[in-house]
mmCIF file of C-alpha atoms in Angstrom:
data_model
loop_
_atom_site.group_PDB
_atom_site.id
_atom_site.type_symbol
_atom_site.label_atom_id
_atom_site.label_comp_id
_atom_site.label_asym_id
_atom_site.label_seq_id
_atom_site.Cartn_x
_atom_site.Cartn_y
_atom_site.Cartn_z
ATOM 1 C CA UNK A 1 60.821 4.184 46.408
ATOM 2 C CA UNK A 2 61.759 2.372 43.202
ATOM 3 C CA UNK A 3 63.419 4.584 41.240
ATOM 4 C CA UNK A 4 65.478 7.520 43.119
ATOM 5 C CA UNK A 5 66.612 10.522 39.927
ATOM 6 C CA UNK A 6 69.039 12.723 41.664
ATOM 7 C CA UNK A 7 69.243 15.415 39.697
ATOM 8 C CA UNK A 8 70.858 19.423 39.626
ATOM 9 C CA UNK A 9 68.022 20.778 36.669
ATOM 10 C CA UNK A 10 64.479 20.933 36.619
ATOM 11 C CA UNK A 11 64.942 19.037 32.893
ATOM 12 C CA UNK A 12 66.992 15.782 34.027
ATOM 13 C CA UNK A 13 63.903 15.811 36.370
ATOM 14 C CA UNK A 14 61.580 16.194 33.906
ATOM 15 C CA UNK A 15 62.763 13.331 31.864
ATOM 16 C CA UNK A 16 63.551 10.991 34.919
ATOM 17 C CA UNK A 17 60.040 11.189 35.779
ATOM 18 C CA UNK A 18 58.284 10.599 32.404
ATOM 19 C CA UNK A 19 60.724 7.462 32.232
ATOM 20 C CA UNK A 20 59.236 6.547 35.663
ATOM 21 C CA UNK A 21 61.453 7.770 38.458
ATOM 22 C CA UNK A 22 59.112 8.141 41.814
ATOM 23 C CA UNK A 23 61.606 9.994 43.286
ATOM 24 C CA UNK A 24 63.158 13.160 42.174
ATOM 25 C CA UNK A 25 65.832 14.579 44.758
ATOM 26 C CA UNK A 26 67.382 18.253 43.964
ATOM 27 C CA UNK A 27 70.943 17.988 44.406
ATOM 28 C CA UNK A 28 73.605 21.091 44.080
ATOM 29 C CA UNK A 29 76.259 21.119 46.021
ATOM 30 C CA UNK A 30 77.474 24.253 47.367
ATOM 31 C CA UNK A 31 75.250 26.606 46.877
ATOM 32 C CA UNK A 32 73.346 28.701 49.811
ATOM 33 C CA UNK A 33 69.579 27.703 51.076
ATOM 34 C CA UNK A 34 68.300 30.639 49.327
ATOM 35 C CA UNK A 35 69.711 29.694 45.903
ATOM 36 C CA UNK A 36 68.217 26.016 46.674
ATOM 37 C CA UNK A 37 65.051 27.332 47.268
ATOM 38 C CA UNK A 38 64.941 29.332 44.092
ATOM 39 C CA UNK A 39 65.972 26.415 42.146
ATOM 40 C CA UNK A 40 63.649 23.913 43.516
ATOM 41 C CA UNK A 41 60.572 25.585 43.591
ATOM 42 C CA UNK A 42 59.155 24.255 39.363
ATOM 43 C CA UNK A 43 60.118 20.755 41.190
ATOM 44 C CA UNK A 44 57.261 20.555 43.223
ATOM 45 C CA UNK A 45 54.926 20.368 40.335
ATOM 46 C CA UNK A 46 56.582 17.291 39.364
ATOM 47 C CA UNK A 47 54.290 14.041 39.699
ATOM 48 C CA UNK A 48 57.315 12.197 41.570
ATOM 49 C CA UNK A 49 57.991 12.073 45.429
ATOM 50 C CA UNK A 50 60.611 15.306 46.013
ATOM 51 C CA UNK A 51 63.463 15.244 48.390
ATOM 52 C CA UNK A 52 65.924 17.936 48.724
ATOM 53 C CA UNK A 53 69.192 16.680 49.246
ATOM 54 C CA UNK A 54 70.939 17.699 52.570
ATOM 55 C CA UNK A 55 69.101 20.974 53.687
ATOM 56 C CA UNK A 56 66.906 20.772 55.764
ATOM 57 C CA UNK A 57 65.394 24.444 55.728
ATOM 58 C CA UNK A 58 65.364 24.319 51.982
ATOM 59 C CA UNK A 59 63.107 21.439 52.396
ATOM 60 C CA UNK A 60 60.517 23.124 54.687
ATOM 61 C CA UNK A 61 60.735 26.428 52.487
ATOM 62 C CA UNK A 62 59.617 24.229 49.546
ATOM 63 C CA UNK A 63 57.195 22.330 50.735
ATOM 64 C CA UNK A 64 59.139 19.262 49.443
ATOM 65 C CA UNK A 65 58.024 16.168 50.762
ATOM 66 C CA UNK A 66 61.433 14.863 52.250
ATOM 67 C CA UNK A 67 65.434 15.286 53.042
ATOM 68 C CA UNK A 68 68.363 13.236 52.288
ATOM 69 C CA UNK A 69 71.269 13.707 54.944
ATOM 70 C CA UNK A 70 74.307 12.399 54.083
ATOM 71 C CA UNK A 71 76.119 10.829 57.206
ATOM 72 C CA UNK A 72 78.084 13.629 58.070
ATOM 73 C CA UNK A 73 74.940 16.025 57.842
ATOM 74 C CA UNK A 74 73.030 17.217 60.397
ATOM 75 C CA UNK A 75 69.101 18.360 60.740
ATOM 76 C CA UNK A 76 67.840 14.439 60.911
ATOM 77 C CA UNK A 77 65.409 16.080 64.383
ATOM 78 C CA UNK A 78 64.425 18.810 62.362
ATOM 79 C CA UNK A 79 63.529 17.283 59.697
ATOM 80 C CA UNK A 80 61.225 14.884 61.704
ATOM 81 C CA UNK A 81 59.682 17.704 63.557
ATOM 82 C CA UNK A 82 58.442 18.887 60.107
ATOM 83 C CA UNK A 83 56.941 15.647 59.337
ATOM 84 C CA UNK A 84 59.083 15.402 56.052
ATOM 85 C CA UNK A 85 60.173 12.098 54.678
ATOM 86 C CA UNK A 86 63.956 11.415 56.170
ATOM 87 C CA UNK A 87 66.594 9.282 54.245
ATOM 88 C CA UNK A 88 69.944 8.985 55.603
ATOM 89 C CA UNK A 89 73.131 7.788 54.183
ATOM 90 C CA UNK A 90 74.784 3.864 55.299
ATOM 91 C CA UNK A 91 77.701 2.340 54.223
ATOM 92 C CA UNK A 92 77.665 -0.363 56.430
ATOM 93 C CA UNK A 93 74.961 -2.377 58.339
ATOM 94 C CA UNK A 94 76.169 0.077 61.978
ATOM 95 C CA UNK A 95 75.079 2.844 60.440
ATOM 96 C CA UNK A 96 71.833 1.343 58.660
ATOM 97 C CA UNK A 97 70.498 0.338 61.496
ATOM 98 C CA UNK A 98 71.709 3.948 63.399
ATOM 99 C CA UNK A 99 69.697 5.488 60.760
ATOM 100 C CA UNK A 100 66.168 2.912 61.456
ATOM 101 C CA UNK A 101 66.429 4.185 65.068
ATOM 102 C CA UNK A 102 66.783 7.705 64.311
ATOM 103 C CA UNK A 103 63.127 7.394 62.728
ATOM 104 C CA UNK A 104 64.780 7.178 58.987
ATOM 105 C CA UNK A 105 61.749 6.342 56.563
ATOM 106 C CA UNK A 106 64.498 4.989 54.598
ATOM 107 C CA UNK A 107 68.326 4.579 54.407
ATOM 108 C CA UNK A 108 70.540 5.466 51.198
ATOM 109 C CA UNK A 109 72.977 2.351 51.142
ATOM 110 C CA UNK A 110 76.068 2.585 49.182
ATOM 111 C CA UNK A 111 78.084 2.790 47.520
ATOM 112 C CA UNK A 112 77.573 -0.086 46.123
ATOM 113 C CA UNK A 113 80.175 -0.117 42.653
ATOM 114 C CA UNK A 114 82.522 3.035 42.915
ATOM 115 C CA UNK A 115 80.896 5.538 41.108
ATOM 116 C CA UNK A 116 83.080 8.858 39.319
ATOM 117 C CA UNK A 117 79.873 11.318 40.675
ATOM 118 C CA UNK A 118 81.542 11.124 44.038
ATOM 119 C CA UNK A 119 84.836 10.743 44.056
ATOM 120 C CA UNK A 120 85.174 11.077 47.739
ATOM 121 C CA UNK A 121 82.687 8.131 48.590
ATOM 122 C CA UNK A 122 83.794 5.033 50.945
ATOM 123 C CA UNK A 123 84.944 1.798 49.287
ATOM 124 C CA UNK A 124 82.074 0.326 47.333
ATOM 125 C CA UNK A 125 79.980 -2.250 49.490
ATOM 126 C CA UNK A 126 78.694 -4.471 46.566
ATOM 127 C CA UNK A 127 76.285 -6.594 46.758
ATOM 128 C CA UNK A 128 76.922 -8.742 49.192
ATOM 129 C CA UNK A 129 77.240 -5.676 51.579
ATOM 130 C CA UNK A 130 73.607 -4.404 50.205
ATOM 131 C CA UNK A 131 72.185 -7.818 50.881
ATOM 132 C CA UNK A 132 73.360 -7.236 54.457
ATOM 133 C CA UNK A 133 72.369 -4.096 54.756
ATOM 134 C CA UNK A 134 68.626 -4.807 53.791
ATOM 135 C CA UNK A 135 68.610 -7.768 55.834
ATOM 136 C CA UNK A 136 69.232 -5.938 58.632
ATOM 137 C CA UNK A 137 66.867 -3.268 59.118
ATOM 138 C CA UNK A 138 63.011 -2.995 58.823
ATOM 139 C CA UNK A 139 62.742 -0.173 57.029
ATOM 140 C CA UNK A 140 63.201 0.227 52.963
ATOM 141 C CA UNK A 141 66.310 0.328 51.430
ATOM 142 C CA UNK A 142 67.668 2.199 48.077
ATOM 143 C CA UNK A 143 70.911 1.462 46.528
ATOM 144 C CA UNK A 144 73.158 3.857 45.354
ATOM 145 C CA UNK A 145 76.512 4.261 43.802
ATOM 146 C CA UNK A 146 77.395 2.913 40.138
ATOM 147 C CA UNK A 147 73.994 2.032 39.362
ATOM 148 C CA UNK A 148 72.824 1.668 35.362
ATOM 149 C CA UNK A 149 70.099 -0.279 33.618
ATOM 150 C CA UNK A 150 73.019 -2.886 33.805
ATOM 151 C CA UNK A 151 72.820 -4.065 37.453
ATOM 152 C CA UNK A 152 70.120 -2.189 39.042
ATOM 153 C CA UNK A 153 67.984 -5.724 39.248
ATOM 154 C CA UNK A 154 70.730 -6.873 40.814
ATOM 155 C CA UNK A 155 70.231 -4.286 43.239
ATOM 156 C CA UNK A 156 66.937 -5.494 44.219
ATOM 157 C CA UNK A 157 67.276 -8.806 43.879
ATOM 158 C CA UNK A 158 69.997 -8.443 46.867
ATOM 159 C CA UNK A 159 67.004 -6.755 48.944
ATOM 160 C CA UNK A 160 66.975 -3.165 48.124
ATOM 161 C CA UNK A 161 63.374 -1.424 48.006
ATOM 162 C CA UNK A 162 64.883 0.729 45.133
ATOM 163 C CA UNK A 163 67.603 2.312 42.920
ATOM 164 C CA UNK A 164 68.802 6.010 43.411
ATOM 165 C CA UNK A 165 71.195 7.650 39.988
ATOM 166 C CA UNK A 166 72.804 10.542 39.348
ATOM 167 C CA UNK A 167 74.662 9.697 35.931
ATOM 168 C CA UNK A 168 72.013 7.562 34.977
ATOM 169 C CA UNK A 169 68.966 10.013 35.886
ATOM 170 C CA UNK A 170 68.028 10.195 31.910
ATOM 171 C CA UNK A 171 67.997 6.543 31.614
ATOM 172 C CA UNK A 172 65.096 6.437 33.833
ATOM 173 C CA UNK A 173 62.949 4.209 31.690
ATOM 174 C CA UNK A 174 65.219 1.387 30.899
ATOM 175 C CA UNK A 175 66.296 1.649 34.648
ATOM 176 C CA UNK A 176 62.552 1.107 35.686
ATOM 177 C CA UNK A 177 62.067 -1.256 33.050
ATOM 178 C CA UNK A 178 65.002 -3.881 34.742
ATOM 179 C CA UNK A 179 63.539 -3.138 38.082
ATOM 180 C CA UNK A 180 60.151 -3.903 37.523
ATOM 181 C CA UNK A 181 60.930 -7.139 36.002
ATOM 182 C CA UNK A 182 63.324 -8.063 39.435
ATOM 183 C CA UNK A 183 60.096 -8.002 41.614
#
């Protein structure tokens, strides 16, 4: 749960994990399950955790060992029927603990600096929202949104289990580096 590369290409992945990302999720937006599949199938040779990032079927097709839903996604039952690892998507402590009692093995909370890979995002939560957040429910939580090598201890020094990137993804070692020395 540490490190969290979200990633489009089998490379980014690649390099997140030899810098020490234990989580590799497969994001492209857009495109159909089948094209999903096809992309993600090299990641499961990766030696990192791998979650597919809001389909569910995609998931199951590829074996991967979890799903991110965002909060306006569906599939959360699904995906718990199939046994795979479920994260969901919380911007505020409401919908952390929503997620914890839909059987969430962990909630994506964020973000938590405004971040340019999703313009569309709520207002940034910062810290202080984070600490809430983790205070809040039992089960772990990763931060996302605006996260570097900059602030990521202060990420889980404020309670968060982890760190999940996007722009950052190749950064992976310095990023594990500052949140290994937080705990």
């Amino acid at each position: 749960m540490r490190l969290h590369a979200i990633v489009e290409d089998l490379e980014t992945a690649q390099i997140a994990v030899a810098g020490g990302a234990t989580v590799v999720q497969l994001r492209r937006k857009g495109v159909s399950t089948d094209e999903l599949v096809e992309t993600g199938r090299p990641f499961r040779e990766l030696s990192a955790t791998f979650i597919v990032n809001d389909d569910v079927e995609a998931a199951i097709r590829l074996g991967a060992d979890g799903v991110h839903l965002g909060r306006e996604d569906t599939g959360a039952e699904r995906a718990l029927q199939a046994g795979l690892v479920l994260g969901l998507s919380a911007a505020s402590v409401d919908e952390a603990l929503a997620a914890e009692r839909t059987g969430a093995s962990y909630a994506g909370a964020g973000p938590v600096w405004a971040t340019p890979s999703k313009l569309d995002a709520d207002l940034p939560i910062g810290l202080e929202g984070l600490a809430e957040i983790c205070a809040a429910v039992s089960i772990p939580v990763v931060a996302i949104g605006g996260i570097d090598a900059s602030n990521a201890a202060d990420c889980v020094r404020a309670g968060a289990a982890g760190v999940a990137v996007i722009r950052a993804a190749r950064d992976a070692a310095a990023l594990r580096a500052e949140i290994d020395a937080a705990l």
